[in-house]
PDB file of C-alpha atoms in Angstrom:
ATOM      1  CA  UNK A   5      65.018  88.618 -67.506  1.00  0.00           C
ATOM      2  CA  UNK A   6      65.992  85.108 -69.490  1.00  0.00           C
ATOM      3  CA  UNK A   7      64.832  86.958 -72.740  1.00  0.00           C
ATOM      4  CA  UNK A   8      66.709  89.817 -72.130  1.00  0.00           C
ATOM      5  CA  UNK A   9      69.775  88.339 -71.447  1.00  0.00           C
ATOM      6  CA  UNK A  10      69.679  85.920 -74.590  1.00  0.00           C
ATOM      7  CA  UNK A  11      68.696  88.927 -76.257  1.00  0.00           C
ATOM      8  CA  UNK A  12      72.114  90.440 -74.614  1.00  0.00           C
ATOM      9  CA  UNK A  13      74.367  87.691 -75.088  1.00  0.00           C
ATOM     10  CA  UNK A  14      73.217  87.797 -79.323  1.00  0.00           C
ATOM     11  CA  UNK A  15      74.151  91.480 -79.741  1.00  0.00           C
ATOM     12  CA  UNK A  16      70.555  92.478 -79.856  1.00  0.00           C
ATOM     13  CA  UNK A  17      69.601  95.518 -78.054  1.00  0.00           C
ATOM     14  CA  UNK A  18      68.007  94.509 -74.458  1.00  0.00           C
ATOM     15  CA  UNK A  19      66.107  96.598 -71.587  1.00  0.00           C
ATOM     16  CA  UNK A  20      68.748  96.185 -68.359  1.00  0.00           C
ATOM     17  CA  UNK A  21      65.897  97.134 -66.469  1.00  0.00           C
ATOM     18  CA  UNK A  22      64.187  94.719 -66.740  1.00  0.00           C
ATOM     19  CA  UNK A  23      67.161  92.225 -65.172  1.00  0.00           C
ATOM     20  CA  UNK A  24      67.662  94.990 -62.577  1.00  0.00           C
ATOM     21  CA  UNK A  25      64.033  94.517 -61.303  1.00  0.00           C
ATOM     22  CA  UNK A  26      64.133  90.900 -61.992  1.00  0.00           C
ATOM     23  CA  UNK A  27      67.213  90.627 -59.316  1.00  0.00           C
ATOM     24  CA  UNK A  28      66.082  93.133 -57.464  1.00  0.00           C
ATOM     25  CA  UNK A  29      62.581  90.949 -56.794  1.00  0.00           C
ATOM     26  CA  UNK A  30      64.465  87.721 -56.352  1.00  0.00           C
ATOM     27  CA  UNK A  31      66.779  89.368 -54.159  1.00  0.00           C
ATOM     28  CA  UNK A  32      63.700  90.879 -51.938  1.00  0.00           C
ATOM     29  CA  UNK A  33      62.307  87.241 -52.214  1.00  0.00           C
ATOM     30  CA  UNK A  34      65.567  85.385 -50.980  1.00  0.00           C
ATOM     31  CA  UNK A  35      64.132  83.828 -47.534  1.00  0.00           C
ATOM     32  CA  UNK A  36      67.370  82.056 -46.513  1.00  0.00           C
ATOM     33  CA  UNK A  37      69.061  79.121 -46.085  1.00  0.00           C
ATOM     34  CA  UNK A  38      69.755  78.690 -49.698  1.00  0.00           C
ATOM     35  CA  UNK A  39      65.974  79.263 -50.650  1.00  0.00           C
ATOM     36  CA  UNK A  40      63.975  81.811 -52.911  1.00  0.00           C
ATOM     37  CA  UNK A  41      59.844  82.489 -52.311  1.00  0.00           C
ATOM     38  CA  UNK A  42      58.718  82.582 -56.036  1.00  0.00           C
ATOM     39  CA  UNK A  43      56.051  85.087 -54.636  1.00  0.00           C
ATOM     40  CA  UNK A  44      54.812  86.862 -51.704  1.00  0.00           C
ATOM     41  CA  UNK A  45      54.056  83.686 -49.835  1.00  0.00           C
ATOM     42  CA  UNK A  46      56.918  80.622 -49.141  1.00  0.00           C
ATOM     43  CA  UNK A  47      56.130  77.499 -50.824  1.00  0.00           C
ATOM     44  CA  UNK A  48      57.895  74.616 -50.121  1.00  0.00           C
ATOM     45  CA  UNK A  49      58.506  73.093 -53.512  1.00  0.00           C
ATOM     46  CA  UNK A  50      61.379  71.978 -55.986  1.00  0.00           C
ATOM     47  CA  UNK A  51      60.914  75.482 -58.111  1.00  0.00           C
ATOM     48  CA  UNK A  52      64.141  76.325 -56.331  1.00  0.00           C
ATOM     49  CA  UNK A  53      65.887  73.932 -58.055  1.00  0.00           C
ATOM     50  CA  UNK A  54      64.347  73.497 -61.122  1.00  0.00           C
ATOM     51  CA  UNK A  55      63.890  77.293 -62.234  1.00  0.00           C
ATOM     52  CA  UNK A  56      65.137  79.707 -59.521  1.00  0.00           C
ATOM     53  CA  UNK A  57      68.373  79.237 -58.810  1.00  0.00           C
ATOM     54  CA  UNK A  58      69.656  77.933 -61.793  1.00  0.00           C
ATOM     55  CA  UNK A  59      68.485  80.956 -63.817  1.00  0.00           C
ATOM     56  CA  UNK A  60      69.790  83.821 -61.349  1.00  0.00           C
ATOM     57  CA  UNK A  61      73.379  82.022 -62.074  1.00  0.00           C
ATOM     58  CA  UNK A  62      72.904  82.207 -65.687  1.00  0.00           C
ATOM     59  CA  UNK A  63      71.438  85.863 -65.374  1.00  0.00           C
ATOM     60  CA  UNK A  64      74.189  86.838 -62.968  1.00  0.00           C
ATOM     61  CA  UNK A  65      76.904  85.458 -64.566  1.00  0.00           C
ATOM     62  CA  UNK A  66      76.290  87.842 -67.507  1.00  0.00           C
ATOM     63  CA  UNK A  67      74.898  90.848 -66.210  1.00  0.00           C
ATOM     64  CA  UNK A  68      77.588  93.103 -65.226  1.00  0.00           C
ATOM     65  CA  UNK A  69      77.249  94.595 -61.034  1.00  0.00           C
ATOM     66  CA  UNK A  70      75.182  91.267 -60.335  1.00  0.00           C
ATOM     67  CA  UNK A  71      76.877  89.521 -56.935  1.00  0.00           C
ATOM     68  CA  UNK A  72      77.862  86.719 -58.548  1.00  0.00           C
ATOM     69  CA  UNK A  73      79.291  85.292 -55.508  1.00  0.00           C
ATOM     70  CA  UNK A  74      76.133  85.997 -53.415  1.00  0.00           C
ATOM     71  CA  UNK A  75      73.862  84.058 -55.938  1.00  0.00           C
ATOM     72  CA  UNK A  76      76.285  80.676 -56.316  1.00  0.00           C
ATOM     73  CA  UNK A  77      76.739  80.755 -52.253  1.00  0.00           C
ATOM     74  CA  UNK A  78      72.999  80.341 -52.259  1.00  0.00           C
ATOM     75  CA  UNK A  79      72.992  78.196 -54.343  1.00  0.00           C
ATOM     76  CA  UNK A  80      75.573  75.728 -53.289  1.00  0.00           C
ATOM     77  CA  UNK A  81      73.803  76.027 -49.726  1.00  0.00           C
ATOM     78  CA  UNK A  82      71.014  74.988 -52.021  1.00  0.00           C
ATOM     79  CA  UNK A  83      72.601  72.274 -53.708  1.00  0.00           C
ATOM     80  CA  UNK A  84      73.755  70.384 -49.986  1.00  0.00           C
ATOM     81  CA  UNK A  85      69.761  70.503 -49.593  1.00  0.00           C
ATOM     82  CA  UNK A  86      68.715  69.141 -52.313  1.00  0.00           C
ATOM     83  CA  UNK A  87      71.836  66.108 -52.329  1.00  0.00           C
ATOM     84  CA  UNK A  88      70.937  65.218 -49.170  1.00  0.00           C
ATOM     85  CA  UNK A  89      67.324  64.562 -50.326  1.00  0.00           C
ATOM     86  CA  UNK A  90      68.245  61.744 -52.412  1.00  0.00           C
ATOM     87  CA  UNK A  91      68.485  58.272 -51.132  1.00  0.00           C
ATOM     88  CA  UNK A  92      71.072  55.730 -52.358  1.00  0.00           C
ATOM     89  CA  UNK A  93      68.411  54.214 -54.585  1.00  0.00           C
ATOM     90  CA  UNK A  94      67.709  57.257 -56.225  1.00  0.00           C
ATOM     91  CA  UNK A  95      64.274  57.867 -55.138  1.00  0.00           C
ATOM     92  CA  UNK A  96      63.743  61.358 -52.864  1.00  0.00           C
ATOM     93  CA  UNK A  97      60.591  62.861 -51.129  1.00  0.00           C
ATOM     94  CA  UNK A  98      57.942  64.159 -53.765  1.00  0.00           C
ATOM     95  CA  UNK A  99      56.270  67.385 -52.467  1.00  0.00           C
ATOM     96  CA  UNK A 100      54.760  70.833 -53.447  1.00  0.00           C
ATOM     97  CA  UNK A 101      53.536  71.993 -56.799  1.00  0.00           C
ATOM     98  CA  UNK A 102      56.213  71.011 -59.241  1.00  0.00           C
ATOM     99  CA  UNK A 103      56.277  66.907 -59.213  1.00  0.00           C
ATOM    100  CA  UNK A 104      55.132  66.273 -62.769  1.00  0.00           C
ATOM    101  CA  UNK A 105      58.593  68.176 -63.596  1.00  0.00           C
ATOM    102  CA  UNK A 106      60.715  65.493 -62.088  1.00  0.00           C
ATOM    103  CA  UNK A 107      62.839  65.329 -64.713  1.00  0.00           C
ATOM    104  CA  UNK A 108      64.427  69.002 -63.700  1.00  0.00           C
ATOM    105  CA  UNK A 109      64.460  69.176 -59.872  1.00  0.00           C
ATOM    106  CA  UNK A 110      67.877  68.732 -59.560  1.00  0.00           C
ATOM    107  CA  UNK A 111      68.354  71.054 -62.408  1.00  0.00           C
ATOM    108  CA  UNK A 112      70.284  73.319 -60.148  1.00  0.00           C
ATOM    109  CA  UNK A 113      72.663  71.173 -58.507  1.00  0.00           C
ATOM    110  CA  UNK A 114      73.074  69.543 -61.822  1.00  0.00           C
ATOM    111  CA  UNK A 115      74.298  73.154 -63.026  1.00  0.00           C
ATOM    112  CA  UNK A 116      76.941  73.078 -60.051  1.00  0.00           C
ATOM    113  CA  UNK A 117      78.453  70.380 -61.162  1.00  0.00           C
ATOM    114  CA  UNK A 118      78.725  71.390 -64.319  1.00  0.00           C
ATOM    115  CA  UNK A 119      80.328  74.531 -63.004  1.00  0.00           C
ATOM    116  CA  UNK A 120      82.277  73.118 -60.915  1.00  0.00           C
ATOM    117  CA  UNK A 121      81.052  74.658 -57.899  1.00  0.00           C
ATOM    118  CA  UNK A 122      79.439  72.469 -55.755  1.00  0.00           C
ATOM    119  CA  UNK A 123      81.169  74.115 -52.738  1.00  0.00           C
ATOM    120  CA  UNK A 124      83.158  72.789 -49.415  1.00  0.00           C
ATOM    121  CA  UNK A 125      80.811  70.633 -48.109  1.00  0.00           C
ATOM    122  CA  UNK A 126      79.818  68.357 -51.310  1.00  0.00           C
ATOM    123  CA  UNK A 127      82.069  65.939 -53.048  1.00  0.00           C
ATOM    124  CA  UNK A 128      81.643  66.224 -57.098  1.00  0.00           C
ATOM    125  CA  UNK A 129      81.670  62.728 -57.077  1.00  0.00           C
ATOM    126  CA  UNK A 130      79.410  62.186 -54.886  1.00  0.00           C
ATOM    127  CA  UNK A 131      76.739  64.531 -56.102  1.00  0.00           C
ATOM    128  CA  UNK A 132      77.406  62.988 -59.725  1.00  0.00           C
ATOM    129  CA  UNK A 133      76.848  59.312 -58.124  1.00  0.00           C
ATOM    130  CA  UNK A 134      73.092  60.502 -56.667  1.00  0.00           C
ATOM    131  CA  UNK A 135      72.370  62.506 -60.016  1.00  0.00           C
ATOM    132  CA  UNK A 136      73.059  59.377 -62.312  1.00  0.00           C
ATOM    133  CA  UNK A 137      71.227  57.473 -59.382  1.00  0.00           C
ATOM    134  CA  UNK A 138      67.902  59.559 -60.181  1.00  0.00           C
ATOM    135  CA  UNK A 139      68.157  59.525 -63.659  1.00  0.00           C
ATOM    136  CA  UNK A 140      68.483  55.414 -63.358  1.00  0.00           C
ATOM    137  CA  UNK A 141      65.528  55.391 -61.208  1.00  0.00           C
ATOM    138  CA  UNK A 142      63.587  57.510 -62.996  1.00  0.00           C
ATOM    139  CA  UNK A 143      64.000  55.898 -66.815  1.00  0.00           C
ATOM    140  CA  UNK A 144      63.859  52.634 -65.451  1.00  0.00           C
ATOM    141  CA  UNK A 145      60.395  52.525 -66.223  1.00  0.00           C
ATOM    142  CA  UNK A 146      59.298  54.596 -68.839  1.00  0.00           C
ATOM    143  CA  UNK A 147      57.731  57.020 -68.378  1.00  0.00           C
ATOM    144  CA  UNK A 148      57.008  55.915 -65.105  1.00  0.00           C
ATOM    145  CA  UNK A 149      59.007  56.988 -61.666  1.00  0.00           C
ATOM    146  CA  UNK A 150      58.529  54.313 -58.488  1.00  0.00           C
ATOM    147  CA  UNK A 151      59.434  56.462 -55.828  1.00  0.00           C
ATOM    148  CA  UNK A 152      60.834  54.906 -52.656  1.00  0.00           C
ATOM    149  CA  UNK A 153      60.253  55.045 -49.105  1.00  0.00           C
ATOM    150  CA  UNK A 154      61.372  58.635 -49.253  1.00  0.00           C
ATOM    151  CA  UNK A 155      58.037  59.466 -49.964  1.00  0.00           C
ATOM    152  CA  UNK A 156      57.044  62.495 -48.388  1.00  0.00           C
ATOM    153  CA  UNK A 157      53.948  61.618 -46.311  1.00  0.00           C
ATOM    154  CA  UNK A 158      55.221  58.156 -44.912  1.00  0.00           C
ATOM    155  CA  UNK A 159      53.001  55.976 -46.996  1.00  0.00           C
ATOM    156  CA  UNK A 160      55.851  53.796 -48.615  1.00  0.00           C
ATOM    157  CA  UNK A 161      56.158  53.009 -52.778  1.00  0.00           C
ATOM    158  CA  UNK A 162      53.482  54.942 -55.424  1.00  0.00           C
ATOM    159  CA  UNK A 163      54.125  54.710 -59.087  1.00  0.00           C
ATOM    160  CA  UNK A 164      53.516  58.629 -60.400  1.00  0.00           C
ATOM    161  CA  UNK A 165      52.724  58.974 -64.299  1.00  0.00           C
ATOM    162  CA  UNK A 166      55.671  61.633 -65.753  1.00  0.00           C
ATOM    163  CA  UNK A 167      53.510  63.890 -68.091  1.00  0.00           C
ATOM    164  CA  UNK A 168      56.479  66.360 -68.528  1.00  0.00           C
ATOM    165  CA  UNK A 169      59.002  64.242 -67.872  1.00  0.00           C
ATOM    166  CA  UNK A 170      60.601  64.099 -71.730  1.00  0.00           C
ATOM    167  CA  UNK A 171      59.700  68.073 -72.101  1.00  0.00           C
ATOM    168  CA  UNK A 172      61.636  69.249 -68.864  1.00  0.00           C
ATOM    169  CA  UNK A 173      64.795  66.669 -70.105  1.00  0.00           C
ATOM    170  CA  UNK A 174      64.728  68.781 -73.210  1.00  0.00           C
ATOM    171  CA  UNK A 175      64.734  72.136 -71.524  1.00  0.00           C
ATOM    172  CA  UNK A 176      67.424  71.291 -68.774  1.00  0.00           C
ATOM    173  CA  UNK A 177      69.377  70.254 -71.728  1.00  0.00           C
ATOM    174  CA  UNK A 178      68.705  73.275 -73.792  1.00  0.00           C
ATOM    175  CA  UNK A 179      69.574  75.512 -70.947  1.00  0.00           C
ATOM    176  CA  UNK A 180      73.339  74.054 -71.268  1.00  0.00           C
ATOM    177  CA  UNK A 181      73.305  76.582 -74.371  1.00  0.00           C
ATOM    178  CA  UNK A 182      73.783  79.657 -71.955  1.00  0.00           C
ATOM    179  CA  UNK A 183      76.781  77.933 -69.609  1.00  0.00           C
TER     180      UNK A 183
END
């Protein structure tokens, strides 16, 4: 749906079908509380955040009929998840299939503050303050991330090697093109 809507948002003729079905699966997919399956089966990961909700905004925000202010309530519910994740030293729980791309889990909330959206119950501030708090944490070292005592099975401190880490930066800051 991504290339369709680029392809809409250059002029170029595009297949609205395909975003149709695209929402129309997401929407089928939406298992609540501010969280997507990515498939027929829940996973508990950061793909939320790094792909899921962030694109349906960008789709939805340009595809005429889409309920715009369904997706960002989602999201926002989405976002107070994922802030509340982060400790004040920047570190958060590491879980699920996506923890190489640490550089974009936050990619959604990151796009709500951008937006301006963040809803009632976060502070822009705030939200800001953790994000730059991650970011310091996580180029402190290279291309290495300590994570804290956040980590998700109890066992304190582990240094994880960031073999996307640079590529994902890239891509979170390419996909300011479409906002």
């Amino acid at each position: 749906a991504m290339v369709e809507i680029f392809l809409k948002e250059i002029g170029q003729p595009y297949q609205p079908e395909v975003i149709e079905t695209a929402l129309s699966q997401f929407e089928q997919w939406y298992a609540g509380d501010g969280c997507y399956q990515d498939g027929a089966d829940y996973r508990f990961d950061y793909y939320n955040g790094i792909v899921i909700h962030p694109l349906l905004l960008d789709i939805g925000m340009r595809f005429p009929g889409t309920d715009v202010p369904r997706l960002l309530q989602r999201a926002q519910r989405h976002g107070e998840l994922m802030e509340r994740l982060i400790g004040a030293d920047g570190t958060y729980p590491i879980f699920g299939r996506s923890i190489t791309y640490r550089m974009g889990i936050f990619h959604g909330l990151s796009q709500l503050v951008l937006l301006q959206q963040v809803g009632k119950n976060l502070n822009e501030a705030q939200v800001r303050c953790a994000l730059t708090a991650v970011l310091r944490k996580l180029m402190a070292s290279g291309i290495k991330a300590v994570i804290g005592s956040k980590f998700a099975n109890g066992h304190g401190s582990r240094t994880v090697i960031l073999i996307y880490g640079v590529t994902v930066l890239w891509l979170l800051l390419g996909s300011l093109f479409f906002i």
